[in-house]
Coordinates of C-alpha atoms in Angstrom, one line a residue:
Chain A
M477 CA 10.8 -21.3 -9.5
A478 CA 10.5 -19.4 -6.2
S479 CA 7.2 -18.2 -5.0
Y480 CA 6.6 -14.8 -3.6
S481 CA 4.4 -13.6 -0.7
T482 CA 2.4 -10.4 -1.2
N483 CA 4.7 -8.7 1.3
Q484 CA 7.5 -9.2 -1.2
F485 CA 5.5 -7.5 -4.0
K486 CA 7.1 -4.5 -5.6
S487 CA 7.1 -3.0 -9.0
G488 CA 9.1 -4.9 -11.5
L489 CA 8.6 -8.3 -9.8
K490 CA 7.8 -11.0 -12.3
I491 CA 5.0 -13.4 -11.4
M492 CA 2.8 -16.1 -13.0
L493 CA -1.0 -15.5 -13.2
D494 CA -3.4 -17.7 -15.1
G495 CA -0.4 -19.4 -16.8
D496 CA 1.0 -16.2 -18.2
P497 CA 4.1 -14.1 -17.1
F498 CA 3.3 -10.7 -15.6
S499 CA 5.3 -7.8 -14.3
I500 CA 4.0 -5.9 -11.3
V501 CA 3.5 -2.2 -12.2
E502 CA 2.0 -0.9 -8.9
N503 CA 1.4 -2.5 -5.6
E504 CA -0.8 -1.0 -2.8
F505 CA -1.4 -2.5 0.6
V506 CA -4.9 -1.7 1.8
K507 CA -6.5 -2.7 5.1
P508 CA -9.4 -1.3 7.1
G509 CA -8.2 -1.2 10.7
K510 CA -10.3 -4.1 11.8
G511 CA -10.8 -5.7 8.4
Q512 CA -9.2 -8.0 5.9
A513 CA -5.8 -6.9 4.4
F514 CA -5.4 -6.9 0.7
N515 CA -2.7 -6.1 -1.9
R516 CA -4.3 -4.4 -4.8
V517 CA -1.9 -4.5 -7.8
K518 CA -1.7 -3.4 -11.4
V519 CA 0.1 -6.1 -13.4
R520 CA 1.4 -6.0 -17.0
N521 CA 1.0 -9.2 -19.1
L522 CA 4.5 -9.6 -20.6
K523 CA 3.1 -11.4 -23.6
T524 CA 0.4 -8.9 -24.6
G525 CA 1.5 -5.8 -22.8
K526 CA -2.0 -5.4 -21.4
V527 CA -2.2 -3.9 -17.9
I528 CA -4.9 -5.4 -15.6
D529 CA -6.0 -5.0 -11.9
R530 CA -5.7 -7.9 -9.5
T531 CA -6.5 -8.2 -5.8
F532 CA -4.8 -10.6 -3.4
K533 CA -5.4 -11.3 0.2
S534 CA -2.3 -10.2 2.0
G535 CA -0.1 -13.2 2.9
E536 CA -1.1 -15.1 -0.3
T537 CA 1.7 -16.5 -2.3
V538 CA 2.1 -16.5 -6.1
E539 CA 4.6 -18.4 -8.3
G540 CA 7.5 -16.3 -9.7
A541 CA 7.9 -16.2 -13.5
D542 CA 11.1 -17.5 -15.0
V543 CA 11.7 -14.2 -16.7
M544 CA 15.1 -12.7 -17.2
E545 CA 16.2 -9.5 -18.9
T546 CA 19.6 -10.0 -20.5
E547 CA 21.7 -7.6 -22.6
M548 CA 22.4 -9.1 -26.0
Q549 CA 23.9 -8.0 -29.3
F550 CA 21.6 -7.9 -32.3
L551 CA 23.2 -10.0 -35.0
Y552 CA 20.8 -10.0 -38.0
S553 CA 17.3 -10.6 -39.1
D554 CA 16.5 -13.4 -41.6
G555 CA 13.0 -12.0 -42.3
E556 CA 11.3 -14.4 -40.0
F557 CA 13.6 -14.3 -36.9
F558 CA 15.8 -11.7 -35.3
H559 CA 19.0 -13.3 -34.0
F560 CA 20.7 -12.1 -30.8
M561 CA 23.8 -13.2 -29.0
N562 CA 24.7 -13.0 -25.3
Q563 CA 28.2 -11.5 -25.4
D564 CA 29.3 -13.3 -22.1
T565 CA 28.2 -16.8 -23.0
Y566 CA 28.1 -16.5 -26.9
E567 CA 24.7 -18.2 -26.6
Q568 CA 22.4 -17.2 -29.5
H569 CA 18.7 -16.7 -29.4
A570 CA 16.2 -16.3 -32.2
A571 CA 13.3 -14.0 -31.5
P572 CA 10.2 -14.3 -33.7
A573 CA 9.1 -11.0 -35.3
A574 CA 6.0 -10.9 -33.0
A575 CA 8.3 -10.8 -29.9
V576 CA 10.3 -8.0 -31.4
G577 CA 7.2 -6.0 -32.4
D578 CA 7.7 -2.3 -32.8
S579 CA 11.3 -2.4 -31.5
A580 CA 12.3 -3.8 -34.9
K581 CA 12.4 -0.4 -36.5
W582 CA 15.2 0.7 -34.2
L583 CA 17.4 -2.4 -34.4
K584 CA 20.7 -2.0 -36.1
E585 CA 23.1 -4.9 -36.4
Q586 CA 25.7 -5.1 -33.6
D587 CA 23.7 -2.8 -31.2
L588 CA 23.2 -3.9 -27.7
C589 CA 19.5 -4.6 -26.8
S590 CA 17.7 -5.8 -23.7
V591 CA 16.1 -9.2 -24.4
T592 CA 13.5 -10.6 -22.0
L593 CA 13.7 -14.3 -21.9
Y594 CA 10.7 -16.4 -20.6
N595 CA 11.6 -20.0 -19.9
G596 CA 14.7 -19.4 -22.0
Q597 CA 12.8 -18.1 -25.0
P598 CA 12.8 -14.4 -26.1
L599 CA 9.5 -12.8 -25.1
S600 CA 10.2 -9.1 -25.9
V601 CA 13.1 -6.9 -27.1
E602 CA 13.9 -3.4 -25.9
P603 CA 16.2 -1.4 -28.2
P604 CA 18.9 0.7 -26.6
P605 CA 17.6 4.1 -25.4
H606 CA 19.6 5.9 -28.0
V607 CA 20.6 4.7 -31.4
V608 CA 22.6 6.2 -34.3
L609 CA 21.0 5.6 -37.7
Q610 CA 21.7 6.8 -41.2
V611 CA 19.1 8.8 -43.2
A612 CA 18.1 6.7 -46.2
Q613 CA 15.7 9.1 -47.7
T614 CA 14.5 12.7 -47.0
D615 CA 13.5 15.6 -49.1
P616 CA 16.3 18.1 -49.8
G617 CA 16.4 20.7 -47.1
L618 CA 17.5 24.3 -46.9
K619 CA 21.2 24.2 -46.8
G620 CA 22.7 26.4 -44.1
D621 CA 19.3 26.7 -42.3
T622 CA 20.3 25.5 -38.8
S623 CA 17.9 27.8 -36.8
S624 CA 14.4 27.9 -38.3
G625 CA 11.9 25.6 -36.5
G626 CA 10.5 23.6 -39.4
N627 CA 10.5 19.8 -39.5
K628 CA 10.2 17.2 -42.3
P629 CA 10.0 13.4 -42.3
A630 CA 13.1 11.3 -42.8
T631 CA 13.2 7.5 -43.5
L632 CA 16.1 5.9 -41.7
E633 CA 18.2 2.8 -42.7
T634 CA 16.0 0.6 -40.6
G635 CA 12.8 1.8 -42.1
A636 CA 11.8 4.0 -39.2
V637 CA 10.4 7.4 -40.1
V638 CA 11.2 10.3 -37.8
Q639 CA 10.7 14.1 -37.9
V640 CA 14.0 15.9 -38.4
P641 CA 15.0 19.5 -38.9
L642 CA 15.0 20.9 -42.4
F643 CA 18.8 21.1 -42.7
I644 CA 19.2 17.3 -42.4
Q645 CA 20.5 15.6 -45.6
E646 CA 20.4 12.1 -46.9
G647 CA 23.3 10.0 -45.8
E648 CA 23.8 11.8 -42.5
M649 CA 24.1 9.9 -39.2
L650 CA 21.4 10.9 -36.6
R651 CA 21.1 10.2 -32.9
I652 CA 17.5 9.1 -32.1
D653 CA 15.8 8.6 -28.7
T654 CA 14.0 5.2 -29.1
R655 CA 11.7 5.8 -26.1
S656 CA 10.1 8.9 -27.6
G657 CA 10.9 8.1 -31.3
E658 CA 12.4 11.6 -31.6
Y659 CA 15.4 13.0 -33.3
V660 CA 18.0 14.2 -30.8
S661 CA 21.0 15.5 -32.8
R662 CA 23.4 14.8 -35.6
A663 CA 25.9 12.1 -34.7
R664 CA 29.5 13.3 -34.8
D665 CA 30.8 10.3 -36.7
Chain B
M464 CA 44.5 -1.7 11.4
I465 CA 41.4 -0.5 13.2
R466 CA 41.2 2.3 10.7
A467 CA 41.2 -0.2 7.9
L468 CA 38.5 -2.3 9.6
V469 CA 36.3 0.7 10.2
S470 CA 36.6 1.9 6.7
T471 CA 35.7 -1.6 5.4
F472 CA 32.7 -1.6 7.6
L473 CA 31.6 1.8 6.4
E474 CA 31.7 0.7 2.8
H475 CA 28.8 -1.7 3.7
V476 CA 26.6 1.3 4.4
T477 CA 26.2 2.3 0.8
D478 CA 22.6 3.5 0.9
S479 CA 21.0 6.3 2.8
S480 CA 18.9 4.2 5.1
W481 CA 20.7 5.6 8.2
M482 CA 18.8 8.9 7.5
P483 CA 15.3 9.7 9.0
S484 CA 12.3 9.1 6.7
A485 CA 10.9 12.5 7.9
S486 CA 12.7 15.8 7.7
V487 CA 13.8 17.4 11.0
E488 CA 11.5 20.3 10.4
V489 CA 8.5 17.9 10.2
L490 CA 9.7 16.1 13.4
R491 CA 9.8 19.5 15.2
R492 CA 6.3 20.2 14.1
R493 CA 5.3 16.7 15.1
A494 CA 6.6 17.4 18.7
A495 CA 4.5 20.6 18.8
Q496 CA 1.4 18.7 17.6
L497 CA 1.9 16.0 20.3
A498 CA 2.2 18.8 22.9
A499 CA -1.0 20.4 21.6
I500 CA -2.8 17.0 21.8
R501 CA -1.8 16.7 25.4
Q502 CA -3.0 20.2 26.1
F503 CA -6.3 19.4 24.4
F504 CA -6.9 16.6 27.0
A505 CA -5.5 18.5 29.9
T506 CA -8.0 21.3 29.5
R507 CA -10.8 18.8 29.3
D508 CA -9.6 17.0 32.5
V509 CA -8.8 13.7 30.7
V510 CA -5.9 12.0 32.4
E511 CA -2.9 10.7 30.5
V512 CA -2.1 7.1 31.3
E513 CA 0.6 4.6 30.3
T514 CA 0.0 0.9 30.0
P515 CA 2.3 -2.0 29.1
T516 CA 3.6 -2.2 25.6
L517 CA 4.5 -5.8 26.2
A518 CA 1.8 -7.9 27.9
A519 CA 0.9 -11.5 28.6
A520 CA -2.3 -11.5 26.4
G521 CA -2.6 -10.8 22.7
V522 CA -5.8 -10.2 20.7
T523 CA -8.2 -12.7 19.1
A524 CA -9.3 -10.3 16.4
P525 CA -9.6 -12.2 13.1
H526 CA -7.7 -9.7 11.0
I527 CA -5.1 -8.3 13.4
D528 CA -1.9 -10.1 13.9
G529 CA 0.3 -9.3 16.9
L530 CA 4.1 -9.6 17.2
R531 CA 5.6 -11.6 20.0
E532 CA 8.7 -10.9 22.1
V533 CA 10.8 -14.1 21.8
S534 CA 12.3 -14.5 25.3
T535 CA 9.0 -14.0 27.3
G536 CA 6.4 -14.9 24.8
Y537 CA 4.6 -11.6 25.7
W538 CA 2.7 -9.8 23.0
L539 CA 3.6 -6.3 21.7
Q540 CA 0.2 -4.6 22.1
T541 CA -1.8 -4.0 19.0
S542 CA -3.7 -1.2 20.8
P543 CA -3.8 -0.2 24.5
E544 CA -7.6 -0.9 24.6
Y545 CA -7.6 -3.9 27.0
A546 CA -5.3 -2.4 29.6
M547 CA -7.2 0.9 29.5
K548 CA -10.5 -0.8 30.0
R549 CA -9.0 -2.5 33.1
L550 CA -8.0 0.9 34.4
L551 CA -11.6 2.1 33.7
A552 CA -13.0 -0.9 35.6
A553 CA -10.7 0.0 38.5
G554 CA -12.2 3.6 38.6
M555 CA -9.6 5.5 36.6
G556 CA -12.3 7.7 34.9
D557 CA -11.8 9.6 31.7
C558 CA -8.3 8.9 30.4
Y559 CA -6.2 9.0 27.2
Q560 CA -2.9 7.5 26.0
L561 CA -0.5 8.2 23.3
A562 CA 0.6 4.6 22.8
R563 CA 3.0 2.8 20.5
A564 CA 1.1 -0.1 18.9
F565 CA 2.4 -3.0 16.8
R566 CA 0.7 -5.0 14.0
A567 CA 2.5 -7.7 12.0
G568 CA 2.6 -7.5 8.3
E569 CA 0.9 -4.1 8.0
Q570 CA 3.2 -2.1 5.7
G571 CA 2.2 0.4 3.1
R572 CA 1.6 4.1 2.4
Y573 CA -0.7 4.4 5.4
H574 CA 0.6 1.4 7.4
N575 CA 3.8 0.7 9.5
P576 CA 4.2 -2.3 11.7
E577 CA 5.0 0.1 14.6
F578 CA 2.8 3.2 14.9
T579 CA 1.4 5.7 17.3
L580 CA -2.2 5.4 18.5
L581 CA -4.1 8.1 20.4
E582 CA -6.7 6.2 22.4
W583 CA -9.2 7.8 24.8
Y584 CA -12.3 6.9 26.9
R585 CA -15.1 9.0 28.2
V586 CA -17.2 7.5 31.0
G587 CA -21.0 7.8 30.5
W588 CA -20.7 9.4 27.1
S589 CA -22.7 8.5 24.0
G590 CA -21.2 7.8 20.6
T591 CA -22.5 11.1 19.3
A592 CA -20.8 13.1 22.1
L593 CA -17.5 11.3 21.5
M594 CA -17.7 11.9 17.7
A595 CA -18.1 15.6 18.5
E596 CA -14.9 15.5 20.5
V597 CA -13.0 13.6 17.7
Q598 CA -14.1 16.4 15.4
A599 CA -12.9 19.1 17.9
L600 CA -9.5 17.4 18.1
V601 CA -9.2 17.0 14.3
D602 CA -10.2 20.7 13.8
E603 CA -7.4 21.7 16.2
V604 CA -4.8 19.8 14.2
L605 CA -6.0 20.2 10.7
G606 CA -8.1 23.4 10.9
Q607 CA -11.9 23.7 10.9
A608 CA -13.9 22.1 8.1
P609 CA -17.4 20.8 7.7
V610 CA -18.0 17.3 9.0
H611 CA -20.6 14.8 7.7
A612 CA -22.0 11.7 9.2
M613 CA -23.6 8.8 7.4
A614 CA -24.7 5.3 8.4
Y615 CA -22.4 2.6 7.0
S616 CA -25.2 1.1 4.8
E617 CA -26.4 4.6 3.7
A618 CA -22.9 5.3 2.4
F619 CA -22.8 2.1 0.4
V620 CA -26.2 2.9 -1.2
A621 CA -25.1 6.5 -1.9
A622 CA -22.0 5.1 -3.7
G623 CA -24.3 3.0 -6.0
L624 CA -23.7 -0.3 -4.2
P625 CA -26.1 -2.8 -2.7
D626 CA -27.3 -2.2 0.8
P627 CA -25.0 -4.3 3.1
L628 CA -27.9 -4.9 5.5
I629 CA -30.1 -6.4 2.8
A630 CA -28.0 -7.7 -0.1
S631 CA -27.0 -11.3 -0.5
D632 CA -23.4 -12.3 -0.4
D633 CA -23.6 -13.1 -4.1
E634 CA -24.6 -9.5 -4.9
L635 CA -21.8 -8.2 -2.8
E636 CA -19.3 -10.5 -4.5
Q637 CA -20.5 -9.3 -7.9
A638 CA -20.2 -5.7 -6.9
A639 CA -16.7 -6.3 -5.5
C640 CA -15.6 -8.1 -8.7
A641 CA -16.9 -5.2 -10.8
A642 CA -15.0 -2.7 -8.6
V643 CA -11.6 -4.4 -8.3
G644 CA -11.4 -7.2 -10.9
Q645 CA -10.8 -10.8 -10.2
L646 CA -11.2 -11.6 -6.5
P647 CA -9.0 -13.8 -4.3
D648 CA -10.5 -17.2 -3.2
G649 CA -12.3 -17.7 0.1
L650 CA -13.5 -14.2 0.8
N651 CA -16.5 -14.1 3.2
C652 CA -19.2 -11.4 3.3
D653 CA -17.1 -9.1 5.4
G654 CA -14.1 -9.5 3.0
H655 CA -16.4 -8.3 0.1
L656 CA -17.6 -5.4 2.3
D657 CA -14.0 -4.4 3.2
L658 CA -13.0 -4.4 -0.5
L659 CA -16.0 -2.3 -1.5
L660 CA -15.5 0.1 1.4
D661 CA -11.9 0.7 0.4
A662 CA -12.3 0.8 -3.4
V663 CA -15.7 2.5 -3.8
V664 CA -17.2 3.9 -0.6
I665 CA -14.2 5.7 0.9
P666 CA -13.2 7.6 -2.3
S667 CA -16.8 8.8 -2.6
L668 CA -17.1 10.2 0.9
P669 CA -17.1 14.0 1.7
S670 CA -13.7 15.3 2.8
R671 CA -14.4 14.7 6.5
C672 CA -17.0 12.1 7.3
F673 CA -18.0 9.8 10.1
L674 CA -19.4 6.4 9.1
T675 CA -21.7 5.1 11.9
H676 CA -23.8 2.0 12.6
Y677 CA -21.4 -0.7 11.3
P678 CA -22.9 -4.1 10.6
A679 CA -23.2 -6.3 13.7
A680 CA -20.7 -8.8 12.3
Q681 CA -18.1 -6.0 12.4
A682 CA -19.1 -4.8 15.9
A683 CA -15.7 -5.9 17.4
L684 CA -15.9 -4.5 21.0
A685 CA -18.9 -2.3 20.5
Q686 CA -22.4 -2.7 21.8
L687 CA -25.2 -3.6 19.4
D688 CA -27.8 -1.0 18.7
E689 CA -30.8 -1.5 21.1
G690 CA -33.3 -0.7 18.4
D691 CA -31.7 -2.6 15.5
A692 CA -29.5 -5.6 16.3
R693 CA -28.3 -5.7 12.7
V694 CA -26.0 -2.8 13.5
A695 CA -23.5 -1.8 16.2
H696 CA -22.6 1.4 18.1
R697 CA -19.4 1.6 16.2
F698 CA -18.1 4.6 14.1
E699 CA -15.1 5.4 12.0
F700 CA -13.8 8.7 10.9
F701 CA -12.4 9.3 7.4
C702 CA -10.5 12.4 6.3
D703 CA -9.6 12.9 2.6
G704 CA -10.0 9.1 2.0
V705 CA -7.8 8.1 4.9
E706 CA -9.3 6.0 7.8
L707 CA -8.3 8.1 10.9
A708 CA -10.3 6.8 13.9
N709 CA -12.4 3.9 15.1
G710 CA -14.8 4.3 18.1
F711 CA -17.2 2.3 20.1
V712 CA -19.9 2.6 22.7
E713 CA -18.1 -0.1 24.6
L714 CA -19.5 -3.5 25.2
T715 CA -19.5 -3.9 29.0
D716 CA -21.1 -7.4 29.2
A717 CA -18.4 -10.0 30.1
I718 CA -20.5 -12.9 28.8
V719 CA -21.2 -11.4 25.4
Q720 CA -17.6 -10.3 25.1
R721 CA -16.4 -13.8 25.8
Q722 CA -18.8 -15.1 23.1
R723 CA -17.3 -12.6 20.6
F724 CA -13.8 -13.7 21.5
V725 CA -14.7 -17.3 21.0
E726 CA -16.3 -16.5 17.6
D727 CA -13.0 -14.7 16.7
Q728 CA -11.0 -17.8 17.6
I729 CA -13.3 -20.0 15.5
Q730 CA -13.0 -17.6 12.5
R731 CA -9.2 -17.6 12.8
Q732 CA -9.1 -21.4 13.0
A733 CA -11.3 -21.7 9.9
A734 CA -9.0 -19.3 8.1
G735 CA -6.0 -21.5 9.0
L736 CA -4.6 -18.7 11.3
K737 CA -3.0 -19.1 14.7
V738 CA -5.6 -19.1 17.4
V739 CA -4.7 -16.6 20.1
A740 CA -5.7 -17.1 23.8
I741 CA -8.4 -14.9 25.3
D742 CA -7.3 -12.0 27.6
E743 CA -8.9 -13.3 30.8
R744 CA -7.8 -10.3 32.8
L745 CA -9.9 -8.1 30.5
L746 CA -12.9 -10.4 31.0
A747 CA -12.3 -10.4 34.7
A748 CA -12.4 -6.5 34.6
L749 CA -15.6 -6.6 32.7
Q750 CA -17.0 -9.0 35.2
A751 CA -16.0 -6.7 38.0
G752 CA -17.8 -3.9 36.2
L753 CA -16.7 -1.7 33.3
P754 CA -18.6 1.6 33.6
A755 CA -20.7 2.6 30.6
C756 CA -18.3 4.5 28.4
A757 CA -17.4 5.4 24.8
G758 CA -13.8 5.0 23.5
V759 CA -11.9 5.8 20.3
A760 CA -8.5 5.1 18.8
L761 CA -7.0 7.6 16.3
G762 CA -4.0 7.1 14.1
V763 CA -1.6 9.9 15.1
D764 CA 0.8 9.3 12.2
R765 CA -2.0 9.5 9.7
L766 CA -3.4 12.7 11.3
L767 CA 0.1 14.3 11.1
M768 CA 0.5 13.1 7.5
L769 CA -2.7 15.0 6.6
A770 CA -1.6 18.0 8.6
E771 CA 1.7 18.1 6.6
G772 CA 0.1 17.3 3.3
A773 CA 2.6 14.3 3.1
H774 CA 2.2 11.4 0.8
S775 CA 2.8 8.6 3.3
I776 CA 3.1 8.2 7.1
A777 CA 6.8 7.4 6.7
Q778 CA 7.3 11.1 5.9
V779 CA 6.1 12.1 9.4
M780 CA 7.9 9.3 11.3
A781 CA 11.6 9.5 12.4
F782 CA 12.4 6.1 11.0
D783 CA 9.9 4.0 9.1
W784 CA 10.0 0.2 9.0
G785 CA 12.6 0.1 6.2
R786 CA 15.0 2.3 8.3
A787 CA 14.1 1.1 11.8

């Protein structure tokens, strides 16, 4: 794996620290006029999601992390593993539930997800920014009420619970923003 | 045919990096500020000088890396200090320069490898008198505001840190670790002080503040204090958390200056850095007699950034490093 000098640091760069893969969140070059130059960085541990501060002497090098984000199709879950396929190579990857984490509640079979591979193994899974999911259960709403501001919870086919307008009925297809976890609109078809 | 070639070539310029990093309105105001700075010195009978941007000697300073021109091996000057001191030794008297300076690897929000330094010298002046003149210039560009002054060690203590003049290196290392997390290997005492200054002290300073009496190990080209050899006649000026100027009551003793240059070389060698030759013409000028004087260098791009309320110096430069 390539190594990177601090002058190549930028947000998004994946590096190895203490044996774990990290992604640089913020990088700041600091130097008193006559003093030592430093790069003070915020880095996210790609395994735990935790963000920590680190300080490097400018000019130091660190090893790059063999981390790749690849678009893959979600095939199915067998309860223990979530199975994905790279649509270019047809290569399949099984991600343990721990790697999928909270994203699981947005995953619908055949949707395209962003899978982060670390040394070839799935490390984390990002759902598509928008998904279309069917309402599995919600209390009967007020038919014809498309204007009043009230909300109610609805359980979707994947198990996710979102707040929806009162007029939404069971069986409807909804467009959801997975980044905010919010209802966007009814899906046309 | 040519048309086809030209359009193929143009397709390669797909980004907007041909455009300036500052708006033309900012650049017009920059021109007006530079004219005002020249007027400031003209009314005070300080003469504008120009010294070589490319010169035979570089600097020995442990943390400043110069850039070298390939065909001659001459150094792009990291500041006009040495040449201006040679002018002073030759009887130039009070003088200033708006110089382009170059420092390798310095790139960030407040750094660009090529930048503009305003450097000036006052013959027979004290550090206090020069600090007052820095304040007058800053007031002219940024508007008047109260200015504070604290000794370097006083500012550390006021920020809840160990006193740099008394504390052991272990104490400083622990304080630095608490402030910025895990530290890089091989930092010396001044490395810990630099980190603490940046992360803890500077953010705690009043809006406009001089730090004075820097530790002797960071004297650079300043005289040591006659009453307390632990500190030097060196000051810096900070404005809203930005390091704006560095000044000295200048060291005039050629022998002491040579010792400091040799110590720089030893420090660079120990750090595995390239050792740079000493500027013998500067030492010859000191030997011939540099008049007692105080001098200061001020980062013009940073000053204009503050005047504009800009986020980075790139926003007040025509073309920053990424577009140069």
